[in-house]
Amino acid sequence: MSVIVTDAGFRPDDWQGGFATLEEGGAPGLDLPPDTDPAALDRLPEGVEMVRIAFPSSADGRGFTLARLLRLRGYRGRLRAHGHVIADQYAMARRCGFDEVEIDAALAARQPEEQWRARARWQAHDYQARLRG
């Protein structure tokens, strides 16, 4: 069972659209592996409502780059990090453009909602914004 993390805390997954890969197509949700060629982001199929980027390990930050590139290229749909993202990485995920994080129930038990919500004020902890005053 998956748990969805947002700035408001934990909630159940409400996505009903299904997912396909870039090669498969045909679903409103798109699954991207962390090794996706950034050039492929220019070829998103029409009608993609959600992009879910895999994080096979909390030490693998390639998904953050993909999310940022998607937003810079104008993607305005729902963007979800999926897999081994830990609470300490939540603020970074939001800064990169993710709307939400999908974790498994075991991780949610190890890192309860309070730990994620403590990082939900991610905009308040932006180093560059503090420097600008």
Short mmCIF file of C-alpha atoms in Angstrom, two decimals:
data_model
loop_
_atom_site.label_atom_id
_atom_site.label_comp_id
_atom_site.label_asym_id
_atom_site.label_seq_id
_atom_site.Cartn_x
_atom_site.Cartn_y
_atom_site.Cartn_z
CA MET A 1 0.00 0.00 0.00
CA SER A 2 1.28 3.46 -0.89
CA VAL A 3 1.07 6.65 1.13
CA ILE A 4 1.01 10.05 -0.58
CA VAL A 5 2.87 12.87 1.16
CA THR A 6 1.88 16.49 0.52
CA ASP A 7 2.45 19.72 2.46
CA ALA A 8 -0.73 18.84 4.40
CA GLY A 9 0.65 15.44 5.50
CA PHE A 10 -0.23 11.86 4.63
CA ARG A 11 -3.21 10.87 2.51
CA PRO A 12 -4.28 7.83 0.49
CA ASP A 13 -3.54 7.70 -3.21
CA ASP A 14 -6.42 9.17 -5.23
CA TRP A 15 -4.90 8.60 -8.70
CA GLN A 16 -7.11 6.37 -10.83
CA GLY A 17 -5.61 7.01 -14.27
CA GLY A 18 -2.92 4.35 -14.46
CA PHE A 19 0.65 4.72 -15.69
CA ALA A 20 2.58 3.84 -18.82
CA THR A 21 6.16 4.36 -19.93
CA LEU A 22 7.22 6.77 -22.67
CA GLU A 23 7.54 3.80 -25.02
CA GLU A 24 4.11 2.36 -24.17
CA GLY A 25 2.08 5.57 -24.04
CA GLY A 26 -1.71 5.53 -23.87
CA ALA A 27 -2.24 6.35 -20.19
CA PRO A 28 -2.87 9.69 -18.50
CA GLY A 29 0.00 8.90 -16.11
CA LEU A 30 3.60 8.59 -17.23
CA ASP A 31 6.28 6.62 -15.34
CA LEU A 32 9.84 7.84 -15.80
CA PRO A 33 12.89 5.93 -14.57
CA PRO A 34 15.74 7.98 -13.08
CA ASP A 35 17.97 7.31 -16.09
CA THR A 36 15.56 8.97 -18.55
CA ASP A 37 17.44 10.95 -21.17
CA PRO A 38 16.61 14.63 -20.52
CA ALA A 39 16.05 15.10 -24.28
CA ALA A 40 13.11 12.67 -24.01
CA LEU A 41 11.30 15.16 -21.78
CA ASP A 42 10.62 17.27 -24.87
CA ARG A 43 8.56 14.40 -26.28
CA LEU A 44 5.93 13.96 -23.57
CA PRO A 45 2.73 12.55 -25.07
CA GLU A 46 -0.29 14.85 -25.28
CA GLY A 47 -2.74 14.58 -22.41
CA VAL A 48 -0.31 13.47 -19.71
CA GLU A 49 -1.93 14.51 -16.44
CA MET A 50 0.69 13.09 -14.06
CA VAL A 51 4.36 12.25 -14.30
CA ARG A 52 5.74 9.87 -11.68
CA ILE A 53 9.53 9.76 -11.38
CA ALA A 54 11.13 6.74 -9.74
CA PHE A 55 13.65 7.01 -6.91
CA PRO A 56 15.23 3.55 -6.54
CA SER A 57 17.39 4.80 -3.66
CA SER A 58 17.43 7.85 -1.41
CA ALA A 59 21.02 8.36 -2.61
CA ASP A 60 19.93 8.63 -6.27
CA GLY A 61 19.17 12.29 -6.98
CA ARG A 62 18.63 12.07 -10.74
CA GLY A 63 14.85 12.33 -10.24
CA PHE A 64 15.27 15.81 -8.77
CA THR A 65 16.99 16.93 -11.96
CA LEU A 66 14.29 15.41 -14.16
CA ALA A 67 11.56 17.16 -12.16
CA ARG A 68 13.29 20.52 -12.43
CA LEU A 69 13.83 20.08 -16.16
CA LEU A 70 10.16 19.17 -16.67
CA ARG A 71 9.02 22.31 -14.89
CA LEU A 72 11.52 24.46 -16.80
CA ARG A 73 10.15 23.00 -20.04
CA GLY A 74 6.64 24.09 -19.08
CA TYR A 75 5.05 20.92 -17.68
CA ARG A 76 2.15 22.07 -15.46
CA GLY A 77 0.55 18.73 -14.58
CA ARG A 78 0.85 16.74 -11.40
CA LEU A 79 4.40 15.65 -10.61
CA ARG A 80 5.06 12.82 -8.16
CA ALA A 81 8.28 11.39 -6.71
CA HIS A 82 7.92 7.63 -6.24
CA GLY A 83 10.00 5.31 -4.12
CA HIS A 84 12.86 5.86 -1.72
CA VAL A 85 12.52 9.53 -0.90
CA ILE A 86 13.05 10.26 2.79
CA ALA A 87 11.55 13.02 4.92
CA ASP A 88 14.83 14.97 4.91
CA GLN A 89 14.55 15.20 1.11
CA TYR A 90 10.98 16.49 1.05
CA ALA A 91 11.90 20.19 0.90
CA MET A 92 14.27 19.51 -2.01
CA ALA A 93 11.57 17.55 -3.82
CA ARG A 94 9.15 20.46 -3.51
CA ARG A 95 11.76 23.00 -4.63
CA CYS A 96 12.47 20.91 -7.72
CA GLY A 97 8.80 20.95 -8.69
CA PHE A 98 7.28 17.82 -7.22
CA ASP A 99 3.71 18.22 -5.96
CA GLU A 100 3.77 15.06 -3.88
CA VAL A 101 5.82 12.04 -2.84
CA GLU A 102 4.64 8.43 -2.93
CA ILE A 103 6.19 6.19 -0.28
CA ASP A 104 5.43 2.68 0.89
CA ALA A 105 3.73 1.91 4.19
CA ALA A 106 6.97 0.60 5.74
CA LEU A 107 8.75 3.93 5.18
CA ALA A 108 5.70 5.81 6.45
CA ALA A 109 5.91 3.76 9.66
CA ARG A 110 9.65 4.48 10.08
CA GLN A 111 9.25 8.17 9.25
CA PRO A 112 5.83 9.19 10.53
CA GLU A 113 3.77 12.08 9.24
CA GLU A 114 5.18 14.54 11.80
CA GLN A 115 8.65 14.19 10.28
CA TRP A 116 7.34 15.03 6.82
CA ARG A 117 5.14 17.88 8.03
CA ALA A 118 8.13 19.41 9.81
CA ARG A 119 9.59 19.95 6.33
CA ALA A 120 6.33 21.11 4.75
CA ARG A 121 7.27 24.75 5.26
CA TRP A 122 9.94 24.20 2.61
CA GLN A 123 9.67 27.74 1.25
CA ALA A 124 10.55 29.22 4.65
CA HIS A 125 13.88 27.38 4.63
CA ASP A 126 15.09 28.56 1.23
CA TYR A 127 18.68 29.75 1.68
CA GLN A 128 18.65 32.00 -1.40
CA ALA A 129 15.40 33.70 -0.35
CA ARG A 130 16.88 34.41 3.08
CA LEU A 131 19.92 36.00 1.44
CA ARG A 132 17.70 38.25 -0.68
CA GLY A 133 15.92 39.40 2.46
#
